[in-house]
Amino acid sequence: MAEPETVEILLVEDNPADAELTLHALRKSKLANNIQLVRDGAEALDFFFCRGAFSNRSFDDAPRLVLLDLKLPKVDGLQVLQQVKEDDRTCAIPIIVLTSSKEEVDLVRSYKLGVNSYIQKPVSFSEFQDVVRQLGMYWLLVNNAPPVSAFSVR
Amino acid sequence: MAYKGSIAVAYGLALAILLAVGVVSYRDVRLEQQSQQWVVHTYDVLRGIDNLDEQLIAAEDDRRGFVLSGDPEYSKSFAAACAEARLQASNLRGLTADNPREQERLDRLHPALDGYLALLTERLTKSASPNLRLSHANPAGDSLVVPTEIQEIIAGMQNEEKGLLAERTERAKNSSRLARWFTAFGFALSASLILAALFLIRREMAHREIAQHALEDAHAQLERRVEERTHDLAAANQELRRSQDEIQALNTSLEQRVNDRTAELLRANKELETFSYSVAHDLRAPLRHIDGFARILQDEHAAELSEEGRGYVARILQAVTRMGRLVDDMLNLARIGRQELVRERANLDSLVRQSLADLPHETEGRRIEWRVEPLPEVECDPGLLKLVLSNLLANAAKFTRSRPLAVIEIGTLQENGSATFFVRDNGVGFDPKYADKLFGVFQRLHRQEDFEGTGVGLATVQRIIHRHGGKIWAEAQLDRGATFFFTLESKQKELAPQSAQEVTCG
């Protein structure tokens, strides 16, 4: 197995159409080269905690940005968020909830669990493209990423 | 009452009669006493007359005795008899002073008596001389009887007195007989009156006894009835208590059922809203996909499509936009139903200004005259009320699009102390016969080509106003503009019943 490239963006999305459209928008914005797609909550947790298919990953090699859908099979987005934000090794990873839900409970839960941003997917694809471009610009270029030491224990 | 009167009268009468009888008896006794006195008096007079007569005869006897014997004893006795006769005569004058007839007889008697006694005295004196005594010594021939005149007077007096005696005795007898009759009759009458009174009393007592019995019977009957009624009442009371208990039980079960039903309704309501929310929510995903891929087709593959194909892609994107708006509106509507109402004082003026600021898209490049009256502060959920104003103002702007100068007024009317707000425009209006369809979900009065819209806006507005306990209605004429009125809180309802009503109307 080749030396794994650093994943810049982790996309957690179960719906293939949504995944494809998001990837399309991300690619069009030409911000990231290495985007990892996982299709459910369990797979996402395997990625975060370097186990299963992702056992050869290192915690130090954290993704720059995570786009997390809330409605996911197996383990839902909020549970993923909770586990990631509770763990010292992963809590510094910026996570953006990207969902079609605008329910208040979802917003409140997400923020209380420590989400870094919450975005509702607009219906219009042009608007969505615009949103994706903006958040990529912000989190990958404008924002200072957490240093590697942010992912070690204590 | 009549009996009592009669008895009193009878007793009174009897008493009066007895009193009268007493008085009459007393008078009778007095009269009899008087009569007796008079009789005694008459006897006195008679005795006086007899005495006089005897003294005269004794005087003559004594004179003859003296003449014959010469015994001086006779002479003394003669003088005594004469004196006695005179005394009797003068006594009689006193005794008969009340009788003029006797007085008149006495007037005649006195001279005759004096004459007779003088004659007797003269003869006695003559015979005392011896010469004379011899010549007259004839015992048979020398008798001087009491003269006729005196005898007649004495007899007259005696007769008079006897007559008087008979008359007085008769009168006394008569008067006492009358008194006795009267007494007897009075006693009989008062006795019968008392008997009558007694009879009346007896009768009265008998009546009273009957009345008493009747009263006692009635009393007993009444007591029996009271007892029966008391018994009935107690039974009725028990019955009532039983039915009360039943009602209580029914009420309790009814309350339970109402509570259950309310809970059920609340649950159903919640489910329905969750359902409509997730329907709207889940519709967004495929919509996004359609829009996304169509947009990619349009943006990146336009060259590969024919003119017609590009047209279809454009139509797909238009349809998706519209459906997106519908879904968003439905989501809003569902959210308003679920959302808690947060009331605070809000300045309606500033809410109108904010709503106007959100309208540039519709009002760009148009001539619109906004006439906004100063508006009061109101108690409301400002976020929701802003949604109301935005909807109404956007509608007003939209339906005045065809006017060269649109006039939109916002103001208040004071009616019975509560404010009615209105938004008036000079737009195309609507036919008033469709006014009831105005606030229904997906109800539209205009064609999509003329005026775009989802038919959810006014339904949302109505729901917000209703949640505030207010009313909303519209007046319009076709092509003559429309006015929307709303109130925020009906006077009768307070907050609590509104929210309760909200639960049932959902």
Coordinates of C-alpha atoms in Angstrom, one line a residue, chain A residues 15-18 20-21 24 28 71 99-104 120-126 128-129, chain B residues 277-278 281-282 284-285 287-293 295-296 299-300 320 324 328 331 335 338-339:
Chain A
N15 CA -26.5 10.1 -0.6
P16 CA -24.5 9.5 -3.8
A17 CA -26.2 12.4 -5.6
D18 CA -25.4 14.8 -2.8
E20 CA -21.4 13.8 -6.3
L21 CA -22.8 17.3 -6.4
H24 CA -18.4 18.6 -8.1
K28 CA -14.9 23.4 -9.4
K71 CA -28.6 12.0 8.6
T99 CA -27.1 19.3 6.0
S100 CA -30.5 19.9 4.5
S101 CA -31.9 20.2 8.1
K102 CA -32.5 23.5 9.6
E103 CA -34.2 22.2 12.7
E104 CA -33.5 24.2 15.8
Q120 CA -27.9 24.3 5.4
K121 CA -27.6 23.1 1.8
P122 CA -29.5 25.6 -0.4
V123 CA -31.8 24.1 -3.0
S124 CA -30.3 26.1 -5.8
F125 CA -27.1 24.5 -7.0
S126 CA -25.6 27.9 -8.0
F128 CA -24.6 25.8 -3.1
Q129 CA -21.6 26.1 -5.3
Chain B
Y277 CA -42.0 19.1 8.2
S278 CA -40.1 16.0 7.2
H281 CA -37.6 18.5 4.3
D282 CA -37.2 15.3 2.4
R284 CA -35.7 19.3 -0.7
A285 CA -33.0 16.6 -1.2
L287 CA -35.0 19.0 -5.6
R288 CA -31.4 19.9 -4.8
H289 CA -30.2 17.0 -6.9
I290 CA -32.5 17.9 -9.9
D291 CA -31.4 21.5 -9.7
G292 CA -27.7 20.6 -9.2
F293 CA -27.5 18.3 -12.2
R295 CA -27.4 23.4 -13.5
I296 CA -24.3 21.4 -14.3
D299 CA -23.3 25.4 -17.2
E300 CA -20.9 22.7 -18.5
V320 CA -37.3 23.5 -9.4
G324 CA -38.1 25.0 -3.8
D328 CA -39.7 26.6 1.9
L331 CA -41.7 24.5 6.1
R335 CA -42.6 25.9 11.8
R338 CA -44.8 24.3 16.2
Q339 CA -43.0 27.4 17.3

